[in-house]
Tab-separated table of C-alpha atoms and ligand atoms in Angstrom:
chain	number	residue	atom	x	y	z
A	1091	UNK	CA	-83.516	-46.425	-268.847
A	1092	UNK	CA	-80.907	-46.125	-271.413
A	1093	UNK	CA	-77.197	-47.134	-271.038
A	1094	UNK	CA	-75.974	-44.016	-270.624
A	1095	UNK	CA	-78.664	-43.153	-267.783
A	1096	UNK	CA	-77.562	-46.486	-266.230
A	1097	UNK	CA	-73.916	-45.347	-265.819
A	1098	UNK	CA	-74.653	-42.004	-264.781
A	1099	UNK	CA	-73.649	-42.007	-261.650
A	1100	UNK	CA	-70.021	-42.020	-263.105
A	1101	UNK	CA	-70.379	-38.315	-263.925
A	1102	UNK	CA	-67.736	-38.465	-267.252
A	1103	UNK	CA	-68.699	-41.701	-268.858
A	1104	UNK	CA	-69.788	-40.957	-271.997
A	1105	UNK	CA	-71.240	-43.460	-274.798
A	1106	UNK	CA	-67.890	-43.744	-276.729
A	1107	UNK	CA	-65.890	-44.847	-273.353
A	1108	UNK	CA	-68.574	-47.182	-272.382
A	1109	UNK	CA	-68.438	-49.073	-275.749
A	1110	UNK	CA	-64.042	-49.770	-275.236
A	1111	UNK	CA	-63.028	-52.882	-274.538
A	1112	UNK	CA	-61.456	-54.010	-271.703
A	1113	UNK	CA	-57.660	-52.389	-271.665
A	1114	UNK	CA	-54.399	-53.685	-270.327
A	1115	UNK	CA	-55.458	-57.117	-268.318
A	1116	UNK	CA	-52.935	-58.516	-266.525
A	1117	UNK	CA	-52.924	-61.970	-268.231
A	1118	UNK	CA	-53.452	-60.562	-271.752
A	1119	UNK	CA	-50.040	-58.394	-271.549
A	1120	UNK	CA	-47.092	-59.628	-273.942
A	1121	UNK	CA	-44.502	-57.848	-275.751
A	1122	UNK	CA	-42.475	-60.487	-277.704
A	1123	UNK	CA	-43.676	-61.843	-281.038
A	1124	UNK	CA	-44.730	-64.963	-281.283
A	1125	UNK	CA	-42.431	-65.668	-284.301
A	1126	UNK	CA	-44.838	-68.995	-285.592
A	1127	UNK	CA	-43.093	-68.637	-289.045
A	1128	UNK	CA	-40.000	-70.418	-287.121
A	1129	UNK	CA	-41.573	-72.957	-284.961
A	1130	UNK	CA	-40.337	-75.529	-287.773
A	1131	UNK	CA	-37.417	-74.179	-289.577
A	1132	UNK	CA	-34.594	-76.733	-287.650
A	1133	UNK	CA	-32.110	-74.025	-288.848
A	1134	UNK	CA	-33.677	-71.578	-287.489
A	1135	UNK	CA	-34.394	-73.001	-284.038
A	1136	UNK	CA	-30.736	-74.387	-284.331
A	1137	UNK	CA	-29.223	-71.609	-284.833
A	1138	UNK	CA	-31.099	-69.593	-281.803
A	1139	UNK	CA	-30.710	-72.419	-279.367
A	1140	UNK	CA	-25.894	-71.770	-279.736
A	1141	UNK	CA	-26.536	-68.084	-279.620
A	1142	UNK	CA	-25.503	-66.715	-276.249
A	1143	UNK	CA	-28.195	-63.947	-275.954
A	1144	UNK	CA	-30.928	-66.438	-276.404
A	1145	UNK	CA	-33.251	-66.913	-273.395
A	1146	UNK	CA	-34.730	-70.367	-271.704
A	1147	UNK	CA	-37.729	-69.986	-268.637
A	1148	UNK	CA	-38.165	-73.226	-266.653
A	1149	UNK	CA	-41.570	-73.707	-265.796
A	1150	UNK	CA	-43.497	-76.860	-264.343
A	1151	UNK	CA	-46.369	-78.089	-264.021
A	1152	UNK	CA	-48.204	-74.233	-263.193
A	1153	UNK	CA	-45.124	-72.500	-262.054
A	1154	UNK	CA	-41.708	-70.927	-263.099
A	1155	UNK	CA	-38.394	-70.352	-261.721
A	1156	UNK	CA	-38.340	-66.421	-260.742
A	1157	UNK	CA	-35.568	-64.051	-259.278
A	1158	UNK	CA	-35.868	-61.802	-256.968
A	1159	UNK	CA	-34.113	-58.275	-257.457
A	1160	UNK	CA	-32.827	-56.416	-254.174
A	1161	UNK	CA	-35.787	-53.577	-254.384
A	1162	UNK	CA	-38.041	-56.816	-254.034
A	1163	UNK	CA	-39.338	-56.686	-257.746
A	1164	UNK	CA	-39.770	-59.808	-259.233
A	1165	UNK	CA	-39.029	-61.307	-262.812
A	1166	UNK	CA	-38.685	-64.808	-264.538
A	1167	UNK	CA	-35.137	-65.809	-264.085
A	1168	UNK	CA	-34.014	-65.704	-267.551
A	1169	UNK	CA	-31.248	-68.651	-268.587
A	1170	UNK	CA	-28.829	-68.464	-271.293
A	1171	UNK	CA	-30.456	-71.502	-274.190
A	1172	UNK	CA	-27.007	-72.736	-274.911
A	1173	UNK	CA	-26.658	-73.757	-271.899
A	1174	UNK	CA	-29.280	-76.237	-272.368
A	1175	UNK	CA	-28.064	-79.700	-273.504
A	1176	UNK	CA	-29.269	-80.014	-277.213
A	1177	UNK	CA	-31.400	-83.177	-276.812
A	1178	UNK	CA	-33.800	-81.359	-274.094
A	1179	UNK	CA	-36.982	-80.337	-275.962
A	1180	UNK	CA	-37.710	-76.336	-275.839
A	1181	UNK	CA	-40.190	-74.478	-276.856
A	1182	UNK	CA	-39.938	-71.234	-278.966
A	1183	UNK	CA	-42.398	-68.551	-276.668
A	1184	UNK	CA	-40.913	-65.835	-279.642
A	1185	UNK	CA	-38.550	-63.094	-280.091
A	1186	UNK	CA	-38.394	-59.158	-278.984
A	1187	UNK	CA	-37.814	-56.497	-281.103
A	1188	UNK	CA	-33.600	-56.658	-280.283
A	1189	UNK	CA	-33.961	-60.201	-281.941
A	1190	UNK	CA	-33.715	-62.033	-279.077
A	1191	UNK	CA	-35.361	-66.089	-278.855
A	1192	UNK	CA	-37.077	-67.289	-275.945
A	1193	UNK	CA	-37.597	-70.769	-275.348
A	1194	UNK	CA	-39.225	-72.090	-272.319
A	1195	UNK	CA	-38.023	-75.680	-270.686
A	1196	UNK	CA	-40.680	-78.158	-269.363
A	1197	UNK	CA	-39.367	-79.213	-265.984
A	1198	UNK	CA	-40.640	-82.865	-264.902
A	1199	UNK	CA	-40.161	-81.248	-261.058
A	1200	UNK	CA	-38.784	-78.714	-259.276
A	1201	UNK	CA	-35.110	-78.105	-258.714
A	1202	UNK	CA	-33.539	-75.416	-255.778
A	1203	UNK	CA	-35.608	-73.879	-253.399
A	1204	UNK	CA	-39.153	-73.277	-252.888
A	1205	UNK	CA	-38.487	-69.807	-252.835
A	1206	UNK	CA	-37.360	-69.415	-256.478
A	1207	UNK	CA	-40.640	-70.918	-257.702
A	1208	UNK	CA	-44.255	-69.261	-258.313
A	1209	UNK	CA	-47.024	-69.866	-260.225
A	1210	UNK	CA	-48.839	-67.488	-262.052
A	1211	UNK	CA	-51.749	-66.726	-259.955
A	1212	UNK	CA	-49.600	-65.312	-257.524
A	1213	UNK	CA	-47.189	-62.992	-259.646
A	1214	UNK	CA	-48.667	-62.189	-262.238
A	1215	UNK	CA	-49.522	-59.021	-261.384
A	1216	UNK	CA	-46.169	-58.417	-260.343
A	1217	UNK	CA	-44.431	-59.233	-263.566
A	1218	UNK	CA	-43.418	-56.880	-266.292
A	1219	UNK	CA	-45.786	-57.018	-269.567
A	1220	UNK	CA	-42.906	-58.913	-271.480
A	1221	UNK	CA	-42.387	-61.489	-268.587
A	1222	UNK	CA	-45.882	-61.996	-267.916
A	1223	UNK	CA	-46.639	-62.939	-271.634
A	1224	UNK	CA	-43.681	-64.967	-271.819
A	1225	UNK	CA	-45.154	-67.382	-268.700
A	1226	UNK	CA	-48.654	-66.974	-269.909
A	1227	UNK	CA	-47.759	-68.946	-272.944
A	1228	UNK	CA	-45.225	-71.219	-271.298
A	1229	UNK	CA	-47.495	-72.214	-269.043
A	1230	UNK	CA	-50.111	-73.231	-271.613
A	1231	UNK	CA	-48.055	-75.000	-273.350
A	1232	UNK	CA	-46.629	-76.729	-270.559
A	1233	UNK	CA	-50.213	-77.608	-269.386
A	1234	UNK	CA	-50.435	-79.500	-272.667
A	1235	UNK	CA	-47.607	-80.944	-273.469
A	1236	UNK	CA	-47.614	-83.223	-270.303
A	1237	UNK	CA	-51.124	-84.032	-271.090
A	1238	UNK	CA	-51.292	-85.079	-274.170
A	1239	UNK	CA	-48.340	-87.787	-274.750
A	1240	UNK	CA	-50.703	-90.050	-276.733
A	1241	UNK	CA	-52.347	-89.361	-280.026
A	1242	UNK	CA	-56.429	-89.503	-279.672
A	1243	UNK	CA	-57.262	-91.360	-282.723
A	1244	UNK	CA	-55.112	-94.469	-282.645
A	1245	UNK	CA	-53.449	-94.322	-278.926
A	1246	UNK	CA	-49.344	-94.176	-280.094
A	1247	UNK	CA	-47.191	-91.923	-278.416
A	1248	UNK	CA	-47.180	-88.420	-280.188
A	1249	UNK	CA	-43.880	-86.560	-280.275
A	1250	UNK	CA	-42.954	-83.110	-279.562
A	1251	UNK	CA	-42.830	-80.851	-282.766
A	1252	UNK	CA	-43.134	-77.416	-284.370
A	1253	UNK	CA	-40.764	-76.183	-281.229
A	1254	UNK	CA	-43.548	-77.655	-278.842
A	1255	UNK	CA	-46.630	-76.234	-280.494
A	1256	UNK	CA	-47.890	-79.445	-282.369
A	1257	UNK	CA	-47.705	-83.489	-281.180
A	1258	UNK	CA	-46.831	-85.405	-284.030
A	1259	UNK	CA	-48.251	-89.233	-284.114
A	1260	UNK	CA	-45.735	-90.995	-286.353
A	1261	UNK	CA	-48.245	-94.244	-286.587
A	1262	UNK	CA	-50.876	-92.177	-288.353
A	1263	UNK	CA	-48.853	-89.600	-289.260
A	1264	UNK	CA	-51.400	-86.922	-287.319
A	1265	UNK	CA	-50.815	-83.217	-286.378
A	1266	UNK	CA	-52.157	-81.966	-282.693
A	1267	UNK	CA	-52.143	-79.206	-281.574
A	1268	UNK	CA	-52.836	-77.141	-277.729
A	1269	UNK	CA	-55.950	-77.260	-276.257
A	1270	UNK	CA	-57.656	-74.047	-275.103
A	1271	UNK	CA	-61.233	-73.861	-274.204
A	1272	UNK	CA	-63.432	-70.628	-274.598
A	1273	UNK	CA	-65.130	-70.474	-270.899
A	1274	UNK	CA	-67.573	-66.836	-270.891
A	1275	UNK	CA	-67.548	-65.204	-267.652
A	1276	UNK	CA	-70.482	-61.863	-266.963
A	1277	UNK	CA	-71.205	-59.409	-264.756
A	1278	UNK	CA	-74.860	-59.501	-264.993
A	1279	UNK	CA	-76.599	-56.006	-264.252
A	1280	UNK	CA	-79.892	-55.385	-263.597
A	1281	UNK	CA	-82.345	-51.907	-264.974
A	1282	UNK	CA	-81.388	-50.116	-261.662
A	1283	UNK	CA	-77.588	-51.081	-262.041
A	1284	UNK	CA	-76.817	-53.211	-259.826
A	1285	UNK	CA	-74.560	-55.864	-260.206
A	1286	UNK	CA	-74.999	-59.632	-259.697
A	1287	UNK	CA	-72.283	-60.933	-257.740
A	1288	UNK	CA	-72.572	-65.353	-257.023
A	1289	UNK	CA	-70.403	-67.459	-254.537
A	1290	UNK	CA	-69.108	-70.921	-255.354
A	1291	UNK	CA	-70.007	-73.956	-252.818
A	1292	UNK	CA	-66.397	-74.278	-252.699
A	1293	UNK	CA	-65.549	-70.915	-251.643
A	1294	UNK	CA	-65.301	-69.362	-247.817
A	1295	UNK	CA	-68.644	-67.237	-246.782
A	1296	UNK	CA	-68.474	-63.613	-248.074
A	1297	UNK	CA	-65.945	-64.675	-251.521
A	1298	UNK	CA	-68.166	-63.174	-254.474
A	1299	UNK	CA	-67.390	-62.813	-258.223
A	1300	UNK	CA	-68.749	-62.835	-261.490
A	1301	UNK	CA	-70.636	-65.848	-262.830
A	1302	UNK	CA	-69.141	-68.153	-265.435
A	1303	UNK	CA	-68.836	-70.844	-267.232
A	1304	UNK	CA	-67.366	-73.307	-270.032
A	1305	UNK	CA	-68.725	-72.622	-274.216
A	1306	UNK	CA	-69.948	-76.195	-274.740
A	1307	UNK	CA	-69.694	-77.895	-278.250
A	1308	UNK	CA	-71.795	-76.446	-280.586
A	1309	UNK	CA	-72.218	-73.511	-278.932
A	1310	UNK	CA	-72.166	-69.853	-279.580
A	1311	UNK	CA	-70.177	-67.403	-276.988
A	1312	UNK	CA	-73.796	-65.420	-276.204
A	1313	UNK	CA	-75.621	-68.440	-275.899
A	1314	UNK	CA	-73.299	-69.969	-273.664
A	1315	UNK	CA	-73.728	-66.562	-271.547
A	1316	UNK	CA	-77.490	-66.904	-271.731
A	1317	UNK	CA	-77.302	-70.555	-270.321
A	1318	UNK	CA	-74.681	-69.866	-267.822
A	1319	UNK	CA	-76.252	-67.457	-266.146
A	1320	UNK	CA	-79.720	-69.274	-266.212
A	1321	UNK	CA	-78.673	-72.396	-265.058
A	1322	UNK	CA	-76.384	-70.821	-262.117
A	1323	UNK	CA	-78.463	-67.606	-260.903
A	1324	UNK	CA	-82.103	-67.946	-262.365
A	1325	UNK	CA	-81.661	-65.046	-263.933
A	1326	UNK	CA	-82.925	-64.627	-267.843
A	1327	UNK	CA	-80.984	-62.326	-269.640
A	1328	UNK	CA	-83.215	-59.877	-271.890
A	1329	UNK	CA	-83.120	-60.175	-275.337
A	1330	UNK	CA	-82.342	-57.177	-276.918
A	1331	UNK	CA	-79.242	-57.042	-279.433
A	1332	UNK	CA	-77.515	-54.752	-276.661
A	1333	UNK	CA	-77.826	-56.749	-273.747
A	1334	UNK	CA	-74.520	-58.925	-273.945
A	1335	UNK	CA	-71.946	-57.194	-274.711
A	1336	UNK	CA	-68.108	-58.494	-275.085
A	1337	UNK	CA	-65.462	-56.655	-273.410
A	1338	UNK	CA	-62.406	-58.298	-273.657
A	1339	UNK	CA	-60.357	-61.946	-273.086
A	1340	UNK	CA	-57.572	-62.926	-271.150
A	1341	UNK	CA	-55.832	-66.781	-271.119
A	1342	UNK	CA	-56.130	-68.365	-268.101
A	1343	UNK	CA	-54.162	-71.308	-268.183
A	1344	UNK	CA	-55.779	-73.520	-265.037
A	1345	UNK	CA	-55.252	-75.212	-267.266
A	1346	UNK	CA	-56.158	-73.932	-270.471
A	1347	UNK	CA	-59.406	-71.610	-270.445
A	1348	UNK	CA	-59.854	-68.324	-272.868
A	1349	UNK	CA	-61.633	-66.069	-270.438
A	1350	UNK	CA	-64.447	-64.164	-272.613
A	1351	UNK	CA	-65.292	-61.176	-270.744
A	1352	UNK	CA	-68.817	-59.746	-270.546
A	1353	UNK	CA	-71.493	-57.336	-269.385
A	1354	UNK	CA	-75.173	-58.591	-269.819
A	1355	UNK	CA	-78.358	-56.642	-268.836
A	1356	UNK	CA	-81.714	-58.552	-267.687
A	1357	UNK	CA	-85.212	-56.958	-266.669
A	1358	UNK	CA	-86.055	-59.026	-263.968
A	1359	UNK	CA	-83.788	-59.519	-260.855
A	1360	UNK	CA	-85.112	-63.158	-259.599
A	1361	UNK	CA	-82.782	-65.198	-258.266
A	1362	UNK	CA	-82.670	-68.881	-257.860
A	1363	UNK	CA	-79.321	-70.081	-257.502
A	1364	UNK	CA	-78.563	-73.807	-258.463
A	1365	UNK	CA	-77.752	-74.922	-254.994
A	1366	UNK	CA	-74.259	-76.748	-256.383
A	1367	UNK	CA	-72.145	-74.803	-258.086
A	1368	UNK	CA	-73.288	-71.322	-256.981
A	1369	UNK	CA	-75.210	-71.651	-253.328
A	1370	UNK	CA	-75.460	-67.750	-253.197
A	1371	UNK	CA	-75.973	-64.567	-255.268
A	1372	UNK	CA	-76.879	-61.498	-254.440
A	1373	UNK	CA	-77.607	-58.036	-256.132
A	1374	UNK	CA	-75.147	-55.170	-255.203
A	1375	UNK	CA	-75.171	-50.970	-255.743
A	1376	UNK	CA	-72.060	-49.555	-256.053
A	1377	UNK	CA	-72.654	-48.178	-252.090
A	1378	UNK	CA	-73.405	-51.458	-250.958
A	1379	UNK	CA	-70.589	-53.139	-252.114
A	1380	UNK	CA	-68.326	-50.868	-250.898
A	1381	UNK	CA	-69.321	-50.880	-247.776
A	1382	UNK	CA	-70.051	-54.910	-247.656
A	1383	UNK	CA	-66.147	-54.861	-248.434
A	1384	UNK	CA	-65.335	-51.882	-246.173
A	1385	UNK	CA	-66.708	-53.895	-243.070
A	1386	UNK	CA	-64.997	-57.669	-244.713
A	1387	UNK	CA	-68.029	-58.956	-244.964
A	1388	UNK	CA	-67.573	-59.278	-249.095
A	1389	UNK	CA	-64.319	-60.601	-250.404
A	1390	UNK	CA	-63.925	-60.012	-254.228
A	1391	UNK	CA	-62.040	-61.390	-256.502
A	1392	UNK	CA	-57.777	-60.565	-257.313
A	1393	UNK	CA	-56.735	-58.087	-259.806
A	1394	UNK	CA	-55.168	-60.898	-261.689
A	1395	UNK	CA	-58.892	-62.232	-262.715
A	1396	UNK	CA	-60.807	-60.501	-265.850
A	1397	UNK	CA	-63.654	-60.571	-262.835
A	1398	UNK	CA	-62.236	-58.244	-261.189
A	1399	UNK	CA	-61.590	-55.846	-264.420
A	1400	UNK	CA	-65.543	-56.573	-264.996
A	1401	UNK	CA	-66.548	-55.452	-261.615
A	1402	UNK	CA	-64.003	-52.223	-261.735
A	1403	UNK	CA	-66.022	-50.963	-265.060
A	1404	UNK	CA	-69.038	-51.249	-263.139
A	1405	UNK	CA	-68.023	-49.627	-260.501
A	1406	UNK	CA	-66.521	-46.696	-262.250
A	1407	UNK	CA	-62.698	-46.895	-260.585
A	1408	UNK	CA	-60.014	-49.484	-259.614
A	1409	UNK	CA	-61.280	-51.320	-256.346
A	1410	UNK	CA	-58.625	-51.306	-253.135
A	1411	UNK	CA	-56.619	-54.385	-252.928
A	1412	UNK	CA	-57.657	-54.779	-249.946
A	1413	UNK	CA	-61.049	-55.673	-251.140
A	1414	UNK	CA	-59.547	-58.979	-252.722
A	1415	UNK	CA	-60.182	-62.151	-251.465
A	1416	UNK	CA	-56.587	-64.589	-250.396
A	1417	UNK	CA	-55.983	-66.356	-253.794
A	1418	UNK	CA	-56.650	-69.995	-253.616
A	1419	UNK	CA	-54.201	-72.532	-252.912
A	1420	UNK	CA	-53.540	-74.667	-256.065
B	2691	ZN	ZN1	-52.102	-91.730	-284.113
């Protein structure tokens, strides 16, 4: 059966559509510029700290202070940077097309209410694309820096530099920079299209998602998707040049994973789950997994998660919300 057979039953789906990436994911929306030619220009970051339209988020350790407007709508809550005392590090997230700087402040714990904090799991869907780029990256970046206080090849305390985007170990005079690690994450279909949806040992009965996992060293992106799915599932992915194919990445910074976003294609649907880190998977057509969810019996994962993007381009349309499983607690 050919590709465009397989997706038939989306009536419009032609070949061009079906070869687009990924559009709009939640946690890959941004609209300030990075503005890395500053990071190290003192001036520069000088200058932007004393000027009054200049913008500081608070984040720590996974969340950020947020404001709620009257219609209920949240946003970051968005500090004037002067009014941050000079000798408190900050870290340059960029600047929007009016020319305005935003820095975001590392918090060592939480100050005011509860209420005024959330982490990104939680509202990042609800965030505008500007906000929601702006704690993406703080949030990285915060993940980091408190992690990684001491330089790896001779032990001395690093310092913050490059407006928090390097660690500089003055003993070895060393650059470092943030961590991310490439994880791939599939939605594995089979030659009658259905999907092959896995649950976690740590999750409730009935959560499914995608299968995924971490690129190890030395490792290619499709052989890590090949493994993955091996070692989890028992499922052997076929070997044609078509039968991974990339869709799209989103950061996910829990706490610092590149989510690589694929559909893969094998001929034979054997399962034989590991028994640790998957304990179930099962094969799903579009009918029966909207009727598994219909009746609860299948949670899925939130629309914050490239899985669930994954799953939706399978399926053909956006999947109900209340088809989404309670995020999990940090
Ligand atoms: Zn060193």
């Amino acid at each position: 059966m050919s590709r465009t057979d397989a997706c038939g039953g989306l009536g419009s789906r032609t070949m061009d559509a079906d070869r687009e990436l990924l559009g709009n994911l939640i946690l890959a929306r941004g609209e300030v510029d990075r503005a890395a030619e500053w990071r190290s220009d003192v001036d520069w970051l000088a200058g932007h700290r004393a000027d009054p339209a200049s913008r500081v988020v608070t984040v720590c350790d996974g969340s950020a202070r947020i404001t709620h407007s009257a219609d209920g709508a949240v946003a970051l809550a968005l500090s004037p940077a002067m009014d941050v005392a000079g000798d408190v590090d900050l870290t340059l997230l960029g600047v929007d097309a009016g020319d305005i700087a935003y820095f975001a402040r590392h918090a060592d714990e939480r100050d005011g209410d509860e209420e005024s904090w959330a982490d990104l799991r939680r509202i990042g869907a609800d965030l505008n694309a500007r906000d929601a780029g702006l704690m993406v990256t703080a949030v990285a970046l915060d993940n980091w820096l408190r992690t990684h206080h001491r330089c790896p090849r001779c032990g001395a305390e690093t310092v913050f530099s490059a407006a928090g985007w390097s660690r500089h170990c003055p003993a070895d005079d060393s650059e470092h920079f943030p961590r991310t690690d490439p994880a791939v994450i599939v939605l594995v279909l089979d030659r009658q299209d259905r999907a092959l949806l896995g649950r976690q040992g740590r999750w409730a009965e009935g959560w499914f998602s995608t299968l995924a996992g971490f690129v190890e060293a030395g490792e290619s992106a499709e052989a890590a998707v090949r493994r993955e799915i091996h070692e989890e599932s028992g499922v052997v992915i076929s070997d044609g040049l078509d039968d991974i194919r990339y869709l799209g990445s989103q950061p996910w910074p829990f706490p610092c994973s590149l989510m690589l976003g694929y559909h893969a294609w094998t001929d034979d649907p054997t399962i034989d789950v590991d028994g640790e880190e998957i304990v179930e998977a099962r094969w799903f057509t579009r009918d029966e997994l909207a009727s598994a969810c219909a009746s609860g019996e299948v949670r899925l994962p939130p629309s914050v998660s490239i899985a669930r993007r994954l799953i939706e381009r399978w399926y053909g349309a956006e999947l109900p919300g209340d088809w989404s499983r309670p995020l999990i607690p940090r």
